[in-house]
Coordinates of C-alpha atoms in Angstrom, one line a residue:
X1 CA 86.8 106.9 74.4
X2 CA 88.5 108.8 71.5
X3 CA 91.9 107.9 70.1
X4 CA 94.0 110.7 68.7
X5 CA 93.5 112.2 65.3
X6 CA 96.6 112.5 63.0
X7 CA 97.0 116.2 64.1
X8 CA 96.8 115.2 67.8
X9 CA 99.1 112.2 67.3
X10 CA 101.8 114.6 65.8
X11 CA 101.3 116.9 68.8
X12 CA 101.8 113.9 71.1
X13 CA 105.0 112.9 69.3
X14 CA 106.3 116.4 69.5
X15 CA 105.6 116.7 73.2
X16 CA 107.3 113.3 73.8
X17 CA 110.3 114.3 71.7
X18 CA 110.7 117.4 73.9
X19 CA 110.3 115.4 77.1
X20 CA 113.1 113.0 75.9
X21 CA 115.5 115.8 75.2
X22 CA 114.3 119.2 76.5
X23 CA 117.5 121.1 75.6
X24 CA 117.7 119.5 72.1
X25 CA 114.2 120.7 71.2
X26 CA 115.8 124.2 70.7
X27 CA 117.6 123.0 67.6
X28 CA 114.5 121.1 66.4
X29 CA 112.4 124.4 66.5
X30 CA 115.1 127.0 65.7
X31 CA 117.2 126.9 62.6
X32 CA 119.1 130.2 63.0
X33 CA 119.1 131.7 66.5
X34 CA 120.9 134.9 65.6
X35 CA 118.3 135.8 63.0
X36 CA 115.3 134.2 64.8
X37 CA 114.6 131.8 62.0
X38 CA 112.3 129.0 63.1
X39 CA 111.5 125.5 61.7
X40 CA 108.6 127.0 59.7
X41 CA 107.8 130.5 58.3
X42 CA 105.0 130.9 60.8
X43 CA 107.3 130.0 63.7
X44 CA 109.9 132.5 62.4
X45 CA 107.2 135.3 62.3
X46 CA 106.2 134.6 65.9
X47 CA 109.8 134.6 67.1
X48 CA 110.3 138.0 65.4
X49 CA 107.0 139.4 66.5
X50 CA 107.6 138.6 70.2
X51 CA 111.3 139.4 69.9
X52 CA 112.1 136.1 71.6
X53 CA 115.5 136.3 73.4
X54 CA 117.2 133.2 72.0
X55 CA 120.0 133.2 74.6
X56 CA 117.4 133.2 77.4
X57 CA 115.4 130.5 75.7
X58 CA 118.4 128.2 75.3
X59 CA 119.4 128.7 78.9
X60 CA 115.9 127.9 80.1
X61 CA 115.7 124.7 78.0
X62 CA 119.1 123.6 79.3
X63 CA 117.8 123.7 82.8
X64 CA 115.2 120.9 82.3
X65 CA 115.9 117.2 82.8
X66 CA 114.6 114.5 80.5
X67 CA 111.4 112.8 81.6
X68 CA 109.4 109.7 80.6
X69 CA 107.0 110.0 77.7
X70 CA 103.3 110.7 78.0
X71 CA 100.5 108.2 77.2
X72 CA 97.2 109.1 75.6
X73 CA 94.1 109.2 77.7
X74 CA 90.6 109.3 76.1
X75 CA 88.9 110.9 79.1
X76 CA 91.3 113.8 79.1
X77 CA 90.7 114.1 75.4
X78 CA 86.9 114.3 75.9
X79 CA 87.4 117.2 78.4
X80 CA 89.9 118.9 76.1
X81 CA 87.6 118.8 73.0
X82 CA 84.7 120.1 75.0
X83 CA 86.8 123.1 76.1
X84 CA 88.0 123.7 72.5
X85 CA 84.3 123.8 71.4
X86 CA 83.6 126.5 74.0
X87 CA 86.6 128.5 72.8
X88 CA 85.0 128.6 69.3
X89 CA 81.5 129.3 70.7
X90 CA 82.7 132.3 72.8
X91 CA 85.4 133.3 70.3
X92 CA 87.9 133.7 73.1
X93 CA 91.1 132.0 74.3
X94 CA 90.6 131.3 77.9
X95 CA 90.9 128.4 80.5
X96 CA 87.4 129.1 81.8
X97 CA 84.6 130.3 79.7
X98 CA 81.1 131.5 80.8
X99 CA 79.1 128.7 82.5
X100 CA 82.0 126.3 82.4
X101 CA 83.2 124.3 85.4
X102 CA 86.7 124.5 86.6
X103 CA 89.5 122.3 85.1
X104 CA 89.4 119.6 87.8
X105 CA 85.6 119.3 87.8
X106 CA 85.3 119.0 84.0
X107 CA 88.1 116.5 83.8
X108 CA 86.5 114.4 86.5
X109 CA 83.1 114.7 84.8
X110 CA 84.7 113.3 81.6
X111 CA 85.6 110.1 83.4
X112 CA 89.1 110.7 84.6
X113 CA 89.3 109.3 88.2
X114 CA 91.7 108.8 91.1
X115 CA 93.2 112.2 90.2
X116 CA 96.6 113.3 91.7
X117 CA 97.2 116.4 89.5
X118 CA 95.9 118.0 86.3
X119 CA 97.0 120.9 84.0
X120 CA 95.8 122.5 80.8
X121 CA 97.3 124.3 77.8
X122 CA 95.1 126.2 75.3
X123 CA 96.1 127.8 72.0
X124 CA 93.3 129.3 70.0
X125 CA 95.3 130.5 67.0
X126 CA 97.3 127.4 65.9
X127 CA 98.1 126.9 62.3
X128 CA 99.5 123.4 62.2
X129 CA 100.9 120.9 64.8
X130 CA 104.4 122.2 64.7
X131 CA 103.2 125.8 65.2
X132 CA 101.0 124.8 68.1
X133 CA 103.8 122.8 69.7
X134 CA 106.3 125.7 69.2
X135 CA 103.8 128.1 70.7
X136 CA 103.5 126.0 73.8
X137 CA 107.1 125.0 74.1
X138 CA 108.9 128.2 73.3
X139 CA 106.0 129.9 75.2
X140 CA 106.3 133.1 73.3
X141 CA 104.4 136.1 74.8
X142 CA 104.5 139.8 75.7
X143 CA 107.4 140.1 78.1
X144 CA 110.9 141.6 78.0
X145 CA 112.3 138.3 76.8
X146 CA 109.5 137.5 74.5
X147 CA 108.8 134.4 76.7
X148 CA 105.9 134.1 79.1
X149 CA 107.0 134.4 82.8
X150 CA 106.7 131.7 84.0
X151 CA 106.7 129.5 81.0
X152 CA 103.7 127.6 82.2
X153 CA 102.8 125.8 79.0
X154 CA 106.3 124.4 78.6
X155 CA 106.4 123.5 82.3
X156 CA 103.2 121.5 81.8
X157 CA 104.7 119.6 78.9
X158 CA 107.9 118.8 80.8
X159 CA 106.4 118.1 84.2
X160 CA 107.6 114.6 85.3
X161 CA 104.5 114.1 87.5
X162 CA 102.1 113.9 84.5
X163 CA 101.8 110.5 83.0
X164 CA 99.0 111.1 80.4
X165 CA 97.6 113.7 78.1
X166 CA 94.4 114.1 76.1
X167 CA 94.0 116.7 73.4
X168 CA 91.1 118.3 71.6
X169 CA 91.9 119.9 68.3
X170 CA 89.1 121.6 66.4
X171 CA 89.2 123.6 63.2
X172 CA 87.6 127.0 62.9
X173 CA 87.6 128.9 59.6
X174 CA 84.6 131.1 60.0
X175 CA 85.8 134.6 58.9
X176 CA 83.5 136.1 61.5
X177 CA 85.5 134.6 64.4
X178 CA 88.9 135.7 65.6
X179 CA 90.1 132.3 66.8
X180 CA 91.4 129.6 64.5
X181 CA 92.3 128.1 62.1
X182 CA 92.9 125.5 64.8
X183 CA 92.0 125.5 68.5
X184 CA 94.2 123.2 70.6
X185 CA 93.5 122.2 74.1
X186 CA 95.9 119.8 76.0
X187 CA 94.8 118.3 79.3
X188 CA 97.6 116.7 81.3
X189 CA 96.9 114.3 84.1
X190 CA 98.4 112.1 86.8
X191 CA 96.4 109.2 88.5
X192 CA 97.2 107.6 91.8
X193 CA 96.4 104.1 90.4
X194 CA 98.2 104.7 87.1
X195 CA 99.9 101.6 85.5
X196 CA 102.9 102.4 83.4
X197 CA 102.5 101.9 79.6
X198 CA 104.5 101.0 76.5
X199 CA 103.7 103.8 74.1
X200 CA 104.7 104.6 70.5
X201 CA 103.8 105.1 66.9
X202 CA 104.2 103.1 63.7
X203 CA 104.6 105.2 60.6
X204 CA 105.8 105.4 57.0
X205 CA 108.3 108.2 56.8
X206 CA 107.1 109.8 53.6
X207 CA 109.3 112.9 53.9
X208 CA 112.4 111.1 55.1
X209 CA 112.8 113.3 58.3
X210 CA 112.9 110.2 60.6
X211 CA 110.0 111.6 62.6
X212 CA 106.2 111.1 62.5
X213 CA 104.1 113.7 60.7
X214 CA 100.4 113.8 60.5
X215 CA 99.2 111.5 57.7
X216 CA 102.2 109.1 58.0
X217 CA 100.7 106.8 60.6
X218 CA 100.0 103.1 59.9
X219 CA 96.8 101.9 61.5
X220 CA 95.8 98.2 61.9
X221 CA 99.4 97.0 62.7
X222 CA 99.5 94.2 65.3
X223 CA 101.6 94.8 68.4
X224 CA 102.4 91.7 70.5
X225 CA 104.3 91.9 73.8
X226 CA 105.6 88.8 75.4
X227 CA 107.7 88.3 78.6
X228 CA 107.9 86.6 81.9
X229 CA 104.9 88.6 83.1
X230 CA 102.7 87.4 80.4
X231 CA 101.6 88.2 76.8
X232 CA 99.7 91.3 75.7
X233 CA 98.5 92.6 72.4
X234 CA 96.9 95.5 70.7
X235 CA 96.5 97.1 67.3
X236 CA 97.7 100.6 66.2
X237 CA 95.1 103.3 65.9
X238 CA 94.3 105.0 62.6
X239 CA 96.8 107.7 63.6
X240 CA 99.5 105.0 63.9
X241 CA 99.8 105.4 67.7
X242 CA 99.4 102.5 70.2
X243 CA 99.9 101.8 73.9
X244 CA 99.7 98.9 76.3
X245 CA 99.6 98.9 80.1
X246 CA 102.3 96.4 81.3
X247 CA 103.6 95.1 84.6
X248 CA 107.3 95.9 85.2
X249 CA 109.6 93.5 83.4
X250 CA 111.5 92.7 80.2
X251 CA 109.5 92.0 77.1
X252 CA 109.9 91.2 73.4
X253 CA 107.7 93.5 71.3
X254 CA 106.7 92.4 67.8
X255 CA 105.1 94.5 65.1
X256 CA 103.5 92.7 62.2
X257 CA 100.6 92.7 59.8
X258 CA 98.6 95.4 58.1
X259 CA 100.6 97.5 55.6
X260 CA 103.9 96.9 57.5
X261 CA 106.4 95.5 54.9
X262 CA 108.0 93.1 57.4
X263 CA 108.2 92.0 61.0
X264 CA 110.0 94.0 63.6
X265 CA 110.9 92.7 67.0
X266 CA 112.7 94.5 69.8
X267 CA 113.3 94.0 73.5
X268 CA 112.3 96.6 76.0
X269 CA 112.4 96.9 79.8
X270 CA 109.7 98.7 81.6
X271 CA 109.8 99.8 85.2
X272 CA 107.5 102.3 86.9
X273 CA 107.4 104.9 84.1
X274 CA 106.2 104.9 80.5
X275 CA 108.5 103.6 77.8
X276 CA 108.4 104.6 74.1
X277 CA 109.1 102.4 71.1
X278 CA 108.4 103.6 67.6
X279 CA 108.7 101.8 64.2
X280 CA 109.5 103.5 60.9
X281 CA 108.3 101.1 58.2
X282 CA 111.0 102.3 55.9
X283 CA 113.6 100.6 58.1
X284 CA 111.9 97.3 57.4
X285 CA 112.3 97.6 53.6
X286 CA 115.7 96.1 53.9
X287 CA 118.1 95.8 51.0
X288 CA 120.7 93.0 51.4
X289 CA 123.5 95.5 50.9
X290 CA 122.2 98.0 53.5
X291 CA 124.1 98.4 56.7
X292 CA 122.5 99.5 60.0
X293 CA 123.9 100.1 63.4
X294 CA 122.2 99.8 66.8
X295 CA 121.7 102.1 69.8
X296 CA 125.4 102.4 70.6
X297 CA 128.5 103.5 68.7
X298 CA 129.0 101.2 65.7
X299 CA 131.8 100.7 63.1
X300 CA 130.2 99.9 59.8
X301 CA 132.4 98.8 56.9
X302 CA 130.9 99.5 53.5
X303 CA 130.4 96.6 51.1
X304 CA 131.7 96.8 47.5
X305 CA 128.2 97.5 46.2
X306 CA 127.0 101.0 47.3
X307 CA 123.8 101.4 49.3
X308 CA 122.5 102.7 52.6
X309 CA 124.7 103.0 55.7
X310 CA 122.7 104.0 58.7
X311 CA 124.4 104.4 62.1
X312 CA 121.0 104.8 63.9
X313 CA 121.7 105.9 67.5
X314 CA 125.1 106.6 69.0
X315 CA 128.3 108.0 67.5
X316 CA 129.0 105.8 64.5
X317 CA 131.9 105.3 62.0
X318 CA 131.4 104.4 58.3
X319 CA 134.6 102.9 56.8
X320 CA 135.4 102.5 53.1
X321 CA 138.7 100.7 53.5
X322 CA 137.6 98.0 51.2
X323 CA 136.8 100.2 48.2
X324 CA 138.9 99.6 45.1
X325 CA 139.1 103.3 44.1
X326 CA 139.3 106.6 45.9
X327 CA 136.1 107.8 47.6
X328 CA 134.5 111.3 47.6
X329 CA 132.7 111.7 50.8
X330 CA 130.3 114.6 51.5
X331 CA 128.7 114.2 54.9
X332 CA 126.6 117.4 54.4
X333 CA 124.7 115.7 51.6
X334 CA 125.1 112.2 53.0
X335 CA 126.6 110.8 49.8
X336 CA 129.7 108.8 49.0
X337 CA 130.9 108.0 45.5
X338 CA 133.7 105.7 44.3
X339 CA 133.9 104.9 40.7
X340 CA 130.4 103.8 39.6
X341 CA 129.2 103.1 43.2
X342 CA 127.3 105.4 45.4
X343 CA 126.5 105.1 49.1
X344 CA 124.0 107.1 51.2
X345 CA 125.0 108.0 54.8
X346 CA 122.4 108.5 57.5
X347 CA 123.2 109.1 61.2
X348 CA 126.9 108.8 60.6
X349 CA 129.3 111.0 62.6
X350 CA 132.7 109.7 61.5
X351 CA 134.2 108.3 58.3
X352 CA 137.3 106.4 57.2
X353 CA 138.5 106.6 53.6
X354 CA 140.6 104.4 51.4
X355 CA 144.3 104.0 50.7
X356 CA 143.9 105.8 47.4
X357 CA 143.7 109.5 48.1
X358 CA 140.2 110.7 49.0
X359 CA 138.2 113.9 49.2
X360 CA 136.3 114.1 52.5
X361 CA 133.9 116.8 53.6
X362 CA 132.4 116.7 57.1
X363 CA 129.1 118.2 58.3
X364 CA 128.1 120.7 60.9
X365 CA 128.6 118.2 63.8
X366 CA 131.8 117.0 65.4
X367 CA 133.4 114.6 63.0
X368 CA 136.4 112.2 63.0
X369 CA 137.6 112.1 59.4
X370 CA 140.3 109.5 58.5
X371 CA 142.1 109.4 55.2
X372 CA 144.3 106.3 55.4
X373 CA 146.9 106.4 52.6
X374 CA 147.9 108.5 49.6
X375 CA 147.2 112.2 49.1
X376 CA 143.9 113.0 50.9
X377 CA 142.1 116.3 50.7
X378 CA 139.8 117.2 53.6
X379 CA 137.4 120.1 53.3
X380 CA 137.0 122.1 56.5
X381 CA 133.4 122.2 57.9
X382 CA 131.5 123.1 61.0
X383 CA 131.9 121.5 64.4
X384 CA 135.0 120.4 66.3
X385 CA 136.5 118.0 63.8
X386 CA 139.5 115.7 63.9
X387 CA 141.4 115.2 60.6
X388 CA 143.6 112.2 60.5
X389 CA 145.5 111.9 57.2
X390 CA 147.1 108.5 57.9
X391 CA 150.1 107.8 55.6
X392 CA 150.8 110.0 52.5
X393 CA 150.7 113.7 52.2
X394 CA 147.4 115.2 53.3
X395 CA 145.7 118.6 53.2
X396 CA 143.0 120.3 55.2
X397 CA 141.4 123.1 53.2
X398 CA 139.2 125.9 54.6
X399 CA 138.6 127.5 51.2
X400 CA 134.9 127.8 51.7
X401 CA 135.1 129.5 55.2
X402 CA 133.2 132.7 55.6
X403 CA 135.9 134.3 57.7
X404 CA 139.6 133.9 58.4
X405 CA 141.0 130.8 60.2
X406 CA 143.9 130.1 62.5
X407 CA 145.3 126.5 62.1
X408 CA 148.5 125.2 63.5
X409 CA 150.1 121.9 62.6
X410 CA 152.8 122.3 65.2
X411 CA 150.2 122.2 68.1
X412 CA 147.8 120.1 66.1
X413 CA 145.0 122.5 66.8
X414 CA 142.8 125.1 65.1
X415 CA 141.8 128.1 67.2
X416 CA 139.8 130.6 65.1
X417 CA 137.0 130.7 62.6
X418 CA 135.9 127.5 61.0
X419 CA 139.1 125.9 62.2
X420 CA 138.3 126.6 65.9
X421 CA 138.2 123.3 67.9
X422 CA 139.7 121.3 65.0
X423 CA 142.5 118.8 65.6
X424 CA 145.2 117.6 63.1
X425 CA 146.8 114.2 63.0
X426 CA 149.3 113.3 60.3
X427 CA 148.3 116.4 58.2
X428 CA 151.1 117.9 56.1
X429 CA 149.4 120.7 54.3
X430 CA 146.9 123.5 55.0
X431 CA 144.9 125.7 52.7
X432 CA 143.3 128.9 54.2
X433 CA 140.3 130.9 53.2
X434 CA 139.8 133.9 51.0
X435 CA 140.0 136.0 54.2
X436 CA 142.9 136.9 56.5
X437 CA 144.3 133.6 57.9
X438 CA 147.1 132.5 60.2
X439 CA 148.6 129.2 59.2
X440 CA 151.5 127.4 61.0
X441 CA 153.4 124.4 59.7
X442 CA 155.3 121.9 61.8
X443 CA 158.8 120.4 61.5
X444 CA 157.9 118.3 58.5
X445 CA 157.8 119.4 54.9
X446 CA 154.6 121.4 54.6
X447 CA 152.6 123.0 51.8
X448 CA 150.8 126.1 53.1
X449 CA 148.5 128.2 50.9
X450 CA 146.9 131.4 52.1
X451 CA 144.6 132.1 49.1
X452 CA 143.1 135.7 49.2
X453 CA 143.3 137.9 52.2
X454 CA 146.1 139.4 54.2
X455 CA 147.7 136.2 55.6
X456 CA 150.3 135.3 58.2
X457 CA 152.0 132.0 57.3
X458 CA 154.8 130.3 59.2
X459 CA 156.5 127.2 57.9
X460 CA 158.6 126.5 61.0
X461 CA 160.9 123.5 60.4
X462 CA 161.2 121.4 57.2
X463 CA 161.5 122.2 53.6
X464 CA 158.2 124.0 53.0
X465 CA 156.3 125.3 50.1
X466 CA 154.4 128.5 50.9
X467 CA 152.0 130.4 48.7
X468 CA 150.4 133.6 50.1
X469 CA 148.0 134.1 47.3
X470 CA 146.3 137.5 46.8
X471 CA 146.6 140.1 49.5
X472 CA 149.3 141.6 51.6
X473 CA 150.9 138.6 53.3
X474 CA 153.6 137.9 55.8
X475 CA 155.3 134.6 54.9
X476 CA 158.0 133.0 57.0
X477 CA 159.8 129.8 56.0
X478 CA 161.5 129.1 59.3
X479 CA 164.1 126.4 59.3
X480 CA 164.8 124.3 56.2
X481 CA 165.1 125.0 52.5
X482 CA 161.8 126.7 51.6
X483 CA 160.1 127.8 48.4
X484 CA 157.9 130.8 48.9
X485 CA 155.5 132.5 46.5
X486 CA 154.1 135.9 47.6
X487 CA 151.4 136.1 44.9
X488 CA 149.5 139.3 44.2
X489 CA 150.0 142.2 46.6
X490 CA 152.9 143.7 48.6
X491 CA 154.2 140.9 50.6
X492 CA 156.9 140.4 53.2
X493 CA 158.8 137.2 52.7
X494 CA 161.3 135.9 55.3
X495 CA 163.1 132.7 54.3
X496 CA 164.6 132.1 57.8
X497 CA 167.4 129.6 58.0
X498 CA 168.4 127.4 55.2
X499 CA 168.7 127.9 51.4
X500 CA 165.4 129.6 50.5
X501 CA 163.8 130.6 47.2
X502 CA 161.3 133.3 46.4
X503 CA 159.3 132.4 43.3
X504 CA 157.9 134.9 40.7
X505 CA 155.7 134.0 37.7
X506 CA 157.1 136.6 35.4
X507 CA 160.4 137.0 33.4
X508 CA 163.5 138.5 35.0
X509 CA 163.2 141.6 32.9
X510 CA 159.8 142.4 34.4
X511 CA 161.3 143.0 37.9
X512 CA 163.5 145.5 39.6
X513 CA 165.6 144.0 42.4
X514 CA 167.1 146.4 45.0
X515 CA 169.4 145.7 47.9
X516 CA 168.5 147.7 50.9
X517 CA 170.8 149.1 53.5
X518 CA 169.4 146.9 56.3
X519 CA 170.3 143.7 54.4
X520 CA 166.8 143.1 53.0
X521 CA 165.9 143.0 49.4
X522 CA 163.0 144.7 47.6
X523 CA 161.5 143.3 44.5
X524 CA 159.4 145.6 42.3
X525 CA 157.2 144.1 39.6
X526 CA 157.6 147.0 37.2
X527 CA 155.7 145.6 34.2
X528 CA 152.5 143.7 33.4
X529 CA 149.3 143.5 35.3
X530 CA 151.0 143.5 38.7
X531 CA 153.1 146.7 38.1
X532 CA 154.0 148.6 41.2
X533 CA 153.7 145.5 43.5
X534 CA 156.6 145.5 45.9
X535 CA 157.8 142.6 48.0
X536 CA 160.2 142.9 50.9
X537 CA 162.5 139.9 51.2
X538 CA 164.6 138.8 54.1
X539 CA 166.9 135.7 54.3
X540 CA 166.2 134.8 50.7
X541 CA 169.1 133.3 48.8
X542 CA 167.5 132.7 45.4
X543 CA 164.9 134.5 43.2
X544 CA 163.2 132.1 40.7
X545 CA 161.6 133.6 37.6
X546 CA 159.9 132.0 34.7
X547 CA 163.1 132.3 32.6
X548 CA 165.9 132.1 35.0
X549 CA 167.3 132.7 38.5
X550 CA 169.1 135.4 40.5
X551 CA 171.3 134.5 43.4
X552 CA 171.4 137.1 46.2

C-alpha cells in the first residue's frame, strides 16, 4: 500500500493542525482579514475573487471543537489516486465520473474494510499544498458569503468520526486540459475495528517556521515505543511521516538513527483515539547555552552567554535579571542584546529585564513586560500588555502608534488605540503618538509627552512635567508644582493648584504677554518661526523663557 508523497504529507499535517485547533487555523491561513490577505498570493486572490466574508468565516471556525488527528491509510490512498486519474482523463472536477462506481464501492474495492463511514474531498485546480488545504478548509465558493453552504469540505476534515485519510495528488500540466496543475482527492474513513495509532512526522525545519513543509521530511528514522503493553517499532517513511497502532497505555517513544542529529525520547499516553507526536530535528542540535521550556508555562533565566531561549508550549517568561548591562529586547524580531551578547527568543510571551534601565518592545500578542530597576523605556505594541516598571522611573511610549491612544496611570489602564487593554504597574511616564492622544498621570511625579496631534494631557497630583508637542493641546497640571510646555500650536495650559510654570524656548522679547479680564493670560509668540502662535494660560504663576522669567 502507498505511503504519502511529500505533497500529501504536508496536506496531512495541515489537516491535523486544523483538527487540533479549528479556530486557530483562521490566523494560519489569513494574514489580514480586513483586506482579505491570505498566507500566500494565490490564497489572497481566491479570498478576493470569491469575496469571502471574513467575519462569517471566523465565526464558523469558532464553532468547531478540536478533534483527534488523522492517520494515513494506504487503501484510501489507492481509491483517491484512481479518482484523481479519472479527473484528469475526463478533464472535470466531480465526485463521480463516467463509468465510475460510487464512493463506498470504490473505497471497498481498494481494500478498505469494516467500513463505518466515508467521505471525499476533490480539488482539481490546486497550486500547492497550502492552496489546496485553504481551498478545502475555507471552502470558498459562489455564495453570498463566498463560503460554500454547507462547508462540506471543511466538515469532512474536522469530522471527529473519521480516523483515517488517504490522498491521491497527481500533477497535470497539459495546456489542453482545464484541470491542474495539481488534482487532489482526499478520502476519509472510519472502520468499526479501527485500533488507535500514534502518528506524526520527523522533519528538518529548513525554513524555520516550526512546521512541516514538503521536502523537509526525514526518512529512515527509527521509532521505538516501549511501555507496559509491550514494545513496538517502525521507521519513518520517505516523506518523514510514521504511525504505529498501539493498545491503550502509557509509552516512552524514542527517535534515533538515520540523519537525526541526536536521540529524542518523550512519554505519551494513548487511549481510544489517535495521538500525534512530531520531532523537529533542529531541536536536537542542542547548544549547551540554549534554554528550552516544556509544554507548560516556564520561567527561563538567561545565562550570561547569549543564545537561544525557546519557551516551546505554554505561556513563558524569559528573564535577564543576571545580565551585567542593560538589555534591549525586541519581541517582534525575537532578539535581545546586552553589550556584546545576543539572545534569540522563540515562543516567549513575557520578559523580565535588568536593574540597569532597559528598552523593551513587545509583540502583537498579550505580553507581560517587566523592567525591574532604573529608568526603563517600554515601547507600546499590539495585544493587551502589562507594563511593570519595577523601581526607578519608567516610561511607556506609543510613539509608533498609527492612531491616537488613551492611557491613564491613575486607573492603571489604557482604553483606546494601541493602548486599549494595556495595564500599567509602577509606570511614572507616558509618551503618546503623533496623533490626538489623551494621557492621564497619577498622584506621583509624572512626565507626560503628547508629541504631535491635538492632545489632552492631565497631570493630576504630583509635581509633573508635561510637554504637549506640536498641535493644539489642552494641558492640565492638576495638583502640585508642575512644569508645562505647550510646544508648537495654540495651546490651553492650566496649571491647576500649586506653583506652576509654563516653559517657552524663546527669549522674553519674542513674546507678548497679556492679562485677560477673566483672570487668564494670553502669550503671543510674535517673532520667529512660531509667530502668531497664541497660548491661553490659567493658574500659571511663572513663565520661563530661555533668558529669564516672568512672574504672573
